[in-house]
mmCIF file of C-alpha atoms in Angstrom:
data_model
loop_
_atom_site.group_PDB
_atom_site.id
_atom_site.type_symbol
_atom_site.label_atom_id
_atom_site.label_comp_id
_atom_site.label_asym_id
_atom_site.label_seq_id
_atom_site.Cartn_x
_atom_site.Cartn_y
_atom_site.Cartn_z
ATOM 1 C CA UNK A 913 0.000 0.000 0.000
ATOM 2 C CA UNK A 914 1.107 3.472 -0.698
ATOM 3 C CA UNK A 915 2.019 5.816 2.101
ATOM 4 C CA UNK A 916 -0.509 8.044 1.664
ATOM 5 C CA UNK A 917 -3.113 5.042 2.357
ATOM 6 C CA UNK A 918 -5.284 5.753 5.757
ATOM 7 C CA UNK A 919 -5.906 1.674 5.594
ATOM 8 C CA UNK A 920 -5.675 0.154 8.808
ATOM 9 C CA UNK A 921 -4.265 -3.214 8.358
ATOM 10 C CA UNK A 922 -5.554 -4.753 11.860
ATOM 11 C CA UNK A 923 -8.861 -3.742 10.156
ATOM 12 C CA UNK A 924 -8.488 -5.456 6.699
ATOM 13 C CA UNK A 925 -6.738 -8.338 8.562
ATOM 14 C CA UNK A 926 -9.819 -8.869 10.251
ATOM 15 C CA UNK A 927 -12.224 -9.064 7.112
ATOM 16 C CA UNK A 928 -9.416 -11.147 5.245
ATOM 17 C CA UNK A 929 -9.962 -14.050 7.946
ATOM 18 C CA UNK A 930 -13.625 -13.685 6.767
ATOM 19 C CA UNK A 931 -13.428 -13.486 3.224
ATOM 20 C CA UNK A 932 -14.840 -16.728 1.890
ATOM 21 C CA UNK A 933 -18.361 -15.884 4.494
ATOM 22 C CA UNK A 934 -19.035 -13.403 2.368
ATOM 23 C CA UNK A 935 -21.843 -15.090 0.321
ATOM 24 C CA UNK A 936 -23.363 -17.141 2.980
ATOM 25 C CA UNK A 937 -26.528 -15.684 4.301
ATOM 26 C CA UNK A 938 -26.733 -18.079 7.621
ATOM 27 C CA UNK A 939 -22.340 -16.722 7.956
ATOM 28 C CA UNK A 940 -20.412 -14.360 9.333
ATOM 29 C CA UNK A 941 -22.001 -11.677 7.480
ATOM 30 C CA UNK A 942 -25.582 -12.561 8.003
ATOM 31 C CA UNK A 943 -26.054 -8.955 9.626
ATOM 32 C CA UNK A 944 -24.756 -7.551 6.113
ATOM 33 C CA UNK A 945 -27.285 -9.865 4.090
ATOM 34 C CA UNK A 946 -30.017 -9.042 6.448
ATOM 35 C CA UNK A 947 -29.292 -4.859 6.402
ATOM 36 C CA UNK A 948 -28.569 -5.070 2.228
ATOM 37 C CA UNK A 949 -32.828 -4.468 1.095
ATOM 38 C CA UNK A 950 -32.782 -1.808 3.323
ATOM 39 C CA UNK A 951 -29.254 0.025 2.483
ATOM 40 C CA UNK A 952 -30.292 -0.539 -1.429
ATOM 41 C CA UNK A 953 -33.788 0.888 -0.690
ATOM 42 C CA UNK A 954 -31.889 4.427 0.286
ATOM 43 C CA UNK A 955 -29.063 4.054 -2.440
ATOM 44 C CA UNK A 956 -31.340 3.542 -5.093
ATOM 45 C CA UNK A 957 -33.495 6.431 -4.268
ATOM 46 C CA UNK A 958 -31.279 8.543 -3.826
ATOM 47 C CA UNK A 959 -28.731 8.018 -7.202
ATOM 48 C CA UNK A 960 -32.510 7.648 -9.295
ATOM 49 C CA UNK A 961 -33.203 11.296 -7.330
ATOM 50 C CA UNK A 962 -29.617 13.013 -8.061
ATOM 51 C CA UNK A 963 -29.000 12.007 -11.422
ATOM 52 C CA UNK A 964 -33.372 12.143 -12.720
ATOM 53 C CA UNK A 965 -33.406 8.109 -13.257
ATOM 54 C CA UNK A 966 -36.564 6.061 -12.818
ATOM 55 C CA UNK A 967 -36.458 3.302 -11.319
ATOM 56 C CA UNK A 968 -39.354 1.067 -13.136
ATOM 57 C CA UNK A 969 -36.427 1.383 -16.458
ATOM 58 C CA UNK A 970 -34.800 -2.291 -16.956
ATOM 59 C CA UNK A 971 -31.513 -0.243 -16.329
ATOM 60 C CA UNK A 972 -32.034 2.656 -14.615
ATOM 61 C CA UNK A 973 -28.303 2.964 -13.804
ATOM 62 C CA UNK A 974 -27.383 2.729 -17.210
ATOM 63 C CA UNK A 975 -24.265 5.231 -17.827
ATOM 64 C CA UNK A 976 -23.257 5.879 -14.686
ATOM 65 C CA UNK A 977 -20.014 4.792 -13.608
ATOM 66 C CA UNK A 978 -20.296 3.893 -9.784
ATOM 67 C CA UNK A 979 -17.315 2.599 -7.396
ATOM 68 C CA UNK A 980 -18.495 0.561 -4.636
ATOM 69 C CA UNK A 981 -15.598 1.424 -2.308
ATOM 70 C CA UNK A 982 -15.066 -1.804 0.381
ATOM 71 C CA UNK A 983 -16.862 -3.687 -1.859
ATOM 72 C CA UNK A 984 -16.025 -7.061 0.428
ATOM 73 C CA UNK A 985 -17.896 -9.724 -1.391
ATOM 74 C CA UNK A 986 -19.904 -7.528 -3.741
ATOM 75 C CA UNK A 987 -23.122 -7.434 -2.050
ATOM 76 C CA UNK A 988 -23.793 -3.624 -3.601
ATOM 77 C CA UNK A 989 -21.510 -4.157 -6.421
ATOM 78 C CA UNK A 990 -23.914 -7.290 -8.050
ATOM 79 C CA UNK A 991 -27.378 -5.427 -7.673
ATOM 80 C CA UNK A 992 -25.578 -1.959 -8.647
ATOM 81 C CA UNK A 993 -24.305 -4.011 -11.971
ATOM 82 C CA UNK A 994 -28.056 -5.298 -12.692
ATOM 83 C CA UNK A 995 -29.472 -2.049 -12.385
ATOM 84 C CA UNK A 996 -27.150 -0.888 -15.844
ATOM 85 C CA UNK A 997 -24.290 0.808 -13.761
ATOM 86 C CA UNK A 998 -20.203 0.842 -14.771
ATOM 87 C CA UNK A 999 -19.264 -1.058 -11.481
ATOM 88 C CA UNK A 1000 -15.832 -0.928 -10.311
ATOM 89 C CA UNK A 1001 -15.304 -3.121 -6.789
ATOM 90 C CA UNK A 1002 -12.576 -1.574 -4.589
ATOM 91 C CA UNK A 1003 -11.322 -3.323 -1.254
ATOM 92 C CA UNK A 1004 -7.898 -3.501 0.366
ATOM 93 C CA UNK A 1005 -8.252 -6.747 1.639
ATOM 94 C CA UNK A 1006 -7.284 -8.817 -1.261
ATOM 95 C CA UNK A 1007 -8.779 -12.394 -0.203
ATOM 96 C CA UNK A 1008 -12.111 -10.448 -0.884
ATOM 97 C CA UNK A 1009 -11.314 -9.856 -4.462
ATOM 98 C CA UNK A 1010 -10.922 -13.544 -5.747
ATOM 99 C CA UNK A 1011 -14.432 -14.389 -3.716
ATOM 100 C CA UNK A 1012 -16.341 -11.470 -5.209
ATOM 101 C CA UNK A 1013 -14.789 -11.850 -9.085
ATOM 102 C CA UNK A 1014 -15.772 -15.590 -8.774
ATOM 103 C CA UNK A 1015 -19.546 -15.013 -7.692
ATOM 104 C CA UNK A 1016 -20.105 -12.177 -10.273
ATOM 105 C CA UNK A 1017 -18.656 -14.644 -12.984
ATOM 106 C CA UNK A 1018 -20.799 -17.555 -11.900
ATOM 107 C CA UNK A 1019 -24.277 -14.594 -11.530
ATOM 108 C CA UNK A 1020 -23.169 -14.035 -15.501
ATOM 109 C CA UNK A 1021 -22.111 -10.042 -14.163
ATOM 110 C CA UNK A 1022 -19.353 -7.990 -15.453
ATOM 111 C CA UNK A 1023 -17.863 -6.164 -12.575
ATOM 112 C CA UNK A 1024 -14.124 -4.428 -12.452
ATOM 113 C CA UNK A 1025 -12.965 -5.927 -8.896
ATOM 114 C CA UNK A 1026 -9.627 -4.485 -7.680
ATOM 115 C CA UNK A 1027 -7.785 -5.274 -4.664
ATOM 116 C CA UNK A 1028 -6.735 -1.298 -4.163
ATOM 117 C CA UNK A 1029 -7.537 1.721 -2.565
ATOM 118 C CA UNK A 1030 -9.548 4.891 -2.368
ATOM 119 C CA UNK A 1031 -6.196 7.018 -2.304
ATOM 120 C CA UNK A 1032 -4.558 5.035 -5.069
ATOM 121 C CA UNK A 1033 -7.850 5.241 -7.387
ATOM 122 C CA UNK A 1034 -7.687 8.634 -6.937
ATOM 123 C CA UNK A 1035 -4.034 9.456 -7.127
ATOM 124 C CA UNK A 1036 -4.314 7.344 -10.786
ATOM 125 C CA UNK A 1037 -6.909 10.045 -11.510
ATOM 126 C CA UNK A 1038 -10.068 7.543 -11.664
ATOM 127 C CA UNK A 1039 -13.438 9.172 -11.427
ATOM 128 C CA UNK A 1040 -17.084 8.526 -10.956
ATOM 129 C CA UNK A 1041 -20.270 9.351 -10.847
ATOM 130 C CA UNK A 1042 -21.426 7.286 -7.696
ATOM 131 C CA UNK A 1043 -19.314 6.688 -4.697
ATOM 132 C CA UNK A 1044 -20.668 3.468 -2.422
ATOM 133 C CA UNK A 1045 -18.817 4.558 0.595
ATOM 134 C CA UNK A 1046 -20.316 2.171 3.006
ATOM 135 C CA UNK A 1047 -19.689 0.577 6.568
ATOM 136 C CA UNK A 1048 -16.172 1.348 5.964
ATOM 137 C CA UNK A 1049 -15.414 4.819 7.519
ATOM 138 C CA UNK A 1050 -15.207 3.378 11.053
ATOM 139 C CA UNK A 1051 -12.771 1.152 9.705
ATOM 140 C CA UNK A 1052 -10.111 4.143 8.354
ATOM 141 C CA UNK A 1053 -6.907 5.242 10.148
ATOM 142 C CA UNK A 1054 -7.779 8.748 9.044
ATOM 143 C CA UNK A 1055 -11.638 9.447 8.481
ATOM 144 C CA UNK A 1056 -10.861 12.871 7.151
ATOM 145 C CA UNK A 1057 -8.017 11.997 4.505
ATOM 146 C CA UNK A 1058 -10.185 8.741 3.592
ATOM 147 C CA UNK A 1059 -13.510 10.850 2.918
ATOM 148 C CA UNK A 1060 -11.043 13.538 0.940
ATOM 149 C CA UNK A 1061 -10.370 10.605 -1.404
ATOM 150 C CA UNK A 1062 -13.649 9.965 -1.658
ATOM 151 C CA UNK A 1063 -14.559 12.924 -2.548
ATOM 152 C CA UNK A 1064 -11.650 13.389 -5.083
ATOM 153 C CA UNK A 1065 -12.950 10.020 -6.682
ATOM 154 C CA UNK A 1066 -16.409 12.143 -7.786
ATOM 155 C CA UNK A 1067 -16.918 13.950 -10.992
ATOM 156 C CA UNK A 1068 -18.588 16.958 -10.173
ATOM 157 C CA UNK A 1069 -22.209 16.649 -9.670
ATOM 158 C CA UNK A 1070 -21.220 13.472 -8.286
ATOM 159 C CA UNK A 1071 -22.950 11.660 -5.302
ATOM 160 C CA UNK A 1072 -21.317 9.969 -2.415
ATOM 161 C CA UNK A 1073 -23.375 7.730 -0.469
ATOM 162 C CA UNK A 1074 -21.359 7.111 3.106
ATOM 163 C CA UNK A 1075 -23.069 4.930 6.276
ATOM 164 C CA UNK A 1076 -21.488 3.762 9.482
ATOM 165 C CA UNK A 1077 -22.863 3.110 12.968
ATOM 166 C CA UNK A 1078 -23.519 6.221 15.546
ATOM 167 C CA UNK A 1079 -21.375 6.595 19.240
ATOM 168 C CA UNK A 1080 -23.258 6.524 22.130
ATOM 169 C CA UNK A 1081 -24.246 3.861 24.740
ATOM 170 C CA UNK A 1082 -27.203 2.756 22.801
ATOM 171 C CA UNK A 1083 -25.038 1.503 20.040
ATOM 172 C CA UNK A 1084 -22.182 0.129 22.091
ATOM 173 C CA UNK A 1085 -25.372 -2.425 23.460
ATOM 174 C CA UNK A 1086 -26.624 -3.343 19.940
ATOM 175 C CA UNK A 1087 -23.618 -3.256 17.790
ATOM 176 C CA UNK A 1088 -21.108 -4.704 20.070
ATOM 177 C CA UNK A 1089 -22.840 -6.116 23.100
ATOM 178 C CA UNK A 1090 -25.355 -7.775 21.215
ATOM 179 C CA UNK A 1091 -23.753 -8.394 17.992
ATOM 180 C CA UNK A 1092 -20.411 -9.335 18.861
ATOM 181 C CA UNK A 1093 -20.956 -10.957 22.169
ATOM 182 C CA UNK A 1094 -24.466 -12.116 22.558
ATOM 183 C CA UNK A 1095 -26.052 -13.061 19.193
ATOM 184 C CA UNK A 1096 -22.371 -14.081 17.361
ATOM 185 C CA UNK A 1097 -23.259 -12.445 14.462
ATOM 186 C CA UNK A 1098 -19.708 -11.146 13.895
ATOM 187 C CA UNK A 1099 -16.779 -12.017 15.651
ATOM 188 C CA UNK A 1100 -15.324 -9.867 19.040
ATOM 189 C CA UNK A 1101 -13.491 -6.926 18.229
ATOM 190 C CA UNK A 1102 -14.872 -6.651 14.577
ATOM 191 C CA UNK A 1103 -15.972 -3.207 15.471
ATOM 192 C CA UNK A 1104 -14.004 -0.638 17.637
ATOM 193 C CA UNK A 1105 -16.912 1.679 19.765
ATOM 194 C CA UNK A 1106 -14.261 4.538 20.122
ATOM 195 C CA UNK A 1107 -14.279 4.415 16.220
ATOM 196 C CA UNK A 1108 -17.740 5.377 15.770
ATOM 197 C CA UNK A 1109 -19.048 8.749 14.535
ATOM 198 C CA UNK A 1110 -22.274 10.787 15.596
ATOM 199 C CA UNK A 1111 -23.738 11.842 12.663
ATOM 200 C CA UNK A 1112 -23.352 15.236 13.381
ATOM 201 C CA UNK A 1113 -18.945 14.543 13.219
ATOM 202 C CA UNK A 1114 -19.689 12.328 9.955
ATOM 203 C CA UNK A 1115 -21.527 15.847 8.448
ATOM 204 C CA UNK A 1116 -18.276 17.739 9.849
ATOM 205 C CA UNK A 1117 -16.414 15.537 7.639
ATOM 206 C CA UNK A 1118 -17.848 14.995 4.800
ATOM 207 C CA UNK A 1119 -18.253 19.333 4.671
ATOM 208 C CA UNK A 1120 -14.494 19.540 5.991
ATOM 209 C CA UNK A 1121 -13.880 17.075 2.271
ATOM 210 C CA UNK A 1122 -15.305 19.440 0.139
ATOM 211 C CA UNK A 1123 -19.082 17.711 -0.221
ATOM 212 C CA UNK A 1124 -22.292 19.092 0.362
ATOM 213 C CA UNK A 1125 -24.839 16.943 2.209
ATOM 214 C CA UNK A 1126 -28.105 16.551 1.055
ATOM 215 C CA UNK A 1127 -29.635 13.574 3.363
ATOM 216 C CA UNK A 1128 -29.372 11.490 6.191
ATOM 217 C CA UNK A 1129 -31.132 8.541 7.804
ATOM 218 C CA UNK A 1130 -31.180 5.897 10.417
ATOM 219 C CA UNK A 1131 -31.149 2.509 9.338
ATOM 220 C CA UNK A 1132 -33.473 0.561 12.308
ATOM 221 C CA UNK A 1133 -34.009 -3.356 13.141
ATOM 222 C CA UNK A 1134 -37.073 -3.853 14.437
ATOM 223 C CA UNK A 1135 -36.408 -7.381 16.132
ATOM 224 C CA UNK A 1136 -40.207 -8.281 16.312
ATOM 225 C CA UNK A 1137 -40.232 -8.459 12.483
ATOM 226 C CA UNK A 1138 -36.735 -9.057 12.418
ATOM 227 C CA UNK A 1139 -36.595 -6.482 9.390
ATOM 228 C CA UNK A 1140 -34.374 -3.026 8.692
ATOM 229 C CA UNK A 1141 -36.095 -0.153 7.890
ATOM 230 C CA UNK A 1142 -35.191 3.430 7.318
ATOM 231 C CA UNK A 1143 -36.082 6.661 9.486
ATOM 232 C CA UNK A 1144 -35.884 9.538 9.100
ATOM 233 C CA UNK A 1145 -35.797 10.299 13.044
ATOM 234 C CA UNK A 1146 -33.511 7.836 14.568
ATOM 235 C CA UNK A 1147 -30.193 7.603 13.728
ATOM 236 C CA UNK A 1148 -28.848 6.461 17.240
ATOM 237 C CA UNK A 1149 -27.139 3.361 15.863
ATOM 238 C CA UNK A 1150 -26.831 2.586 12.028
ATOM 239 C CA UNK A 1151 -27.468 5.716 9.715
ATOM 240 C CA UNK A 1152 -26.510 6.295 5.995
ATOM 241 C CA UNK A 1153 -25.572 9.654 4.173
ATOM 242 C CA UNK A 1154 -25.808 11.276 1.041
ATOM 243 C CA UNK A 1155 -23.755 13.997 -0.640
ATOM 244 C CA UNK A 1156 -22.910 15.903 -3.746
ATOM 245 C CA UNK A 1157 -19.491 17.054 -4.931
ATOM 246 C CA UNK A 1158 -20.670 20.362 -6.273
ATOM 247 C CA UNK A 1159 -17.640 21.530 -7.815
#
């Protein structure tokens, strides 16, 4: 990796040991597989909203070129690719490239999966149209050079869609307390509490980058109906973002 890279490599050593879970549903990354209707719900609004698309087209995506930033497995990057998009697959764990290039071969999908990173896409002068910036900025050494990247990555009029999980004691209890130690749905120490943002730092950042932002809203699991939903009220433990590089 280059030296510019805010990758933490305790944090990509810890999805590496994961990598082949990524397409099992009953896995390690159940929680993912569950979440993924509701995080494409708000995605797809919100690129068919920015960029005038509608959604009842057979490829409503059609022309845009999207990076899926983190892509893991390619659980954004396959549906992204149906919907007519120019999918490129970025993650700097590279046991997660081989997994994800082997299920979008075998789902008859062309996707360009590359074991890299935001920094290096953008230092080679790569840009898009979308940015899938998601679950990964808790991850980052450096939030603020990572989301700078990001935001160098987008053609102007570009739209970055960023999510990650609030700080407070609320989700300390459901993300790692109940997560991590109680239900097993990901392995202890997958997420670090201290890394968490409020949404109101994420905002801070994502300004501080050089993006506007134009949405945000909390991503809920109701565990009656065991189902995720989206609010537009409570973001106290997973939330999701949208903004526009207006320059």
């Amino acid at each position: 990796m280059d030296s510019t890279s805010t990758i933490d490599p305790a944090e990509v050593a810890k999805f590496e040991a994961m990598a082949a879970e990524w397409w099992n549903p009953h896995g390690k990354f159940k929680p993912l597989h569950e979440m993924n209707p509701c995080r494409l719900d708000y995605i797809t609004s919100q690129i068919a909203a920015e960029f005038e698309r509608d959604l009842s087209d057979p490829l409503p995506f059609k022309g845009l070129r999207l990076l899926d930033i983190g892509c893991g497995g390619g659980l954004l990057s396959e549906p992204m690719a149906r919907l007519g998009a120019e999918v490129v697959g970025a993650d700097a764990a590279p046991r997660n490239i081989p997994v994800a290039k082997l299920h979008a071969e075998q789902s008859g999908l062309t996707i360009d999966y590359r074991n890299t990173t935001a920094e290096a896409l953008a230092a080679a002068g790569e840009t898009f149209d979308v940015v899938l910036n998601m679950e990964v900025v808790e991850h980052v050494a450096d939030p603020q050079a990572y989301l700078t990247a990001c935001r160098n990555l987008l053609k102007p009029g570009g739209l970055m869609i960023c999510s990650t999980l609030n700080r407070n004691p609320k989700s300390f209890a459901m993300a790692i307390v109940g997560a991590e130690w109680i239900m097993r749905w990901l392995p202890k120490g997958t997420h670090d509490w201290t890394k968490f943002i409020t949404p109101d730092e994420l905002y801070d950042l994502i300004r501080k980058a050089g993006l506007d932002p134009v949405d945000r809203k909390g991503m809920v699991f109701n565990p009656i109906s065991w189902s995720w939903s989206l609010s537009p009220r409570d973001l106290s433990v997973n939330y999701v973002t949208a903004s526009v590089r207006r320059t």
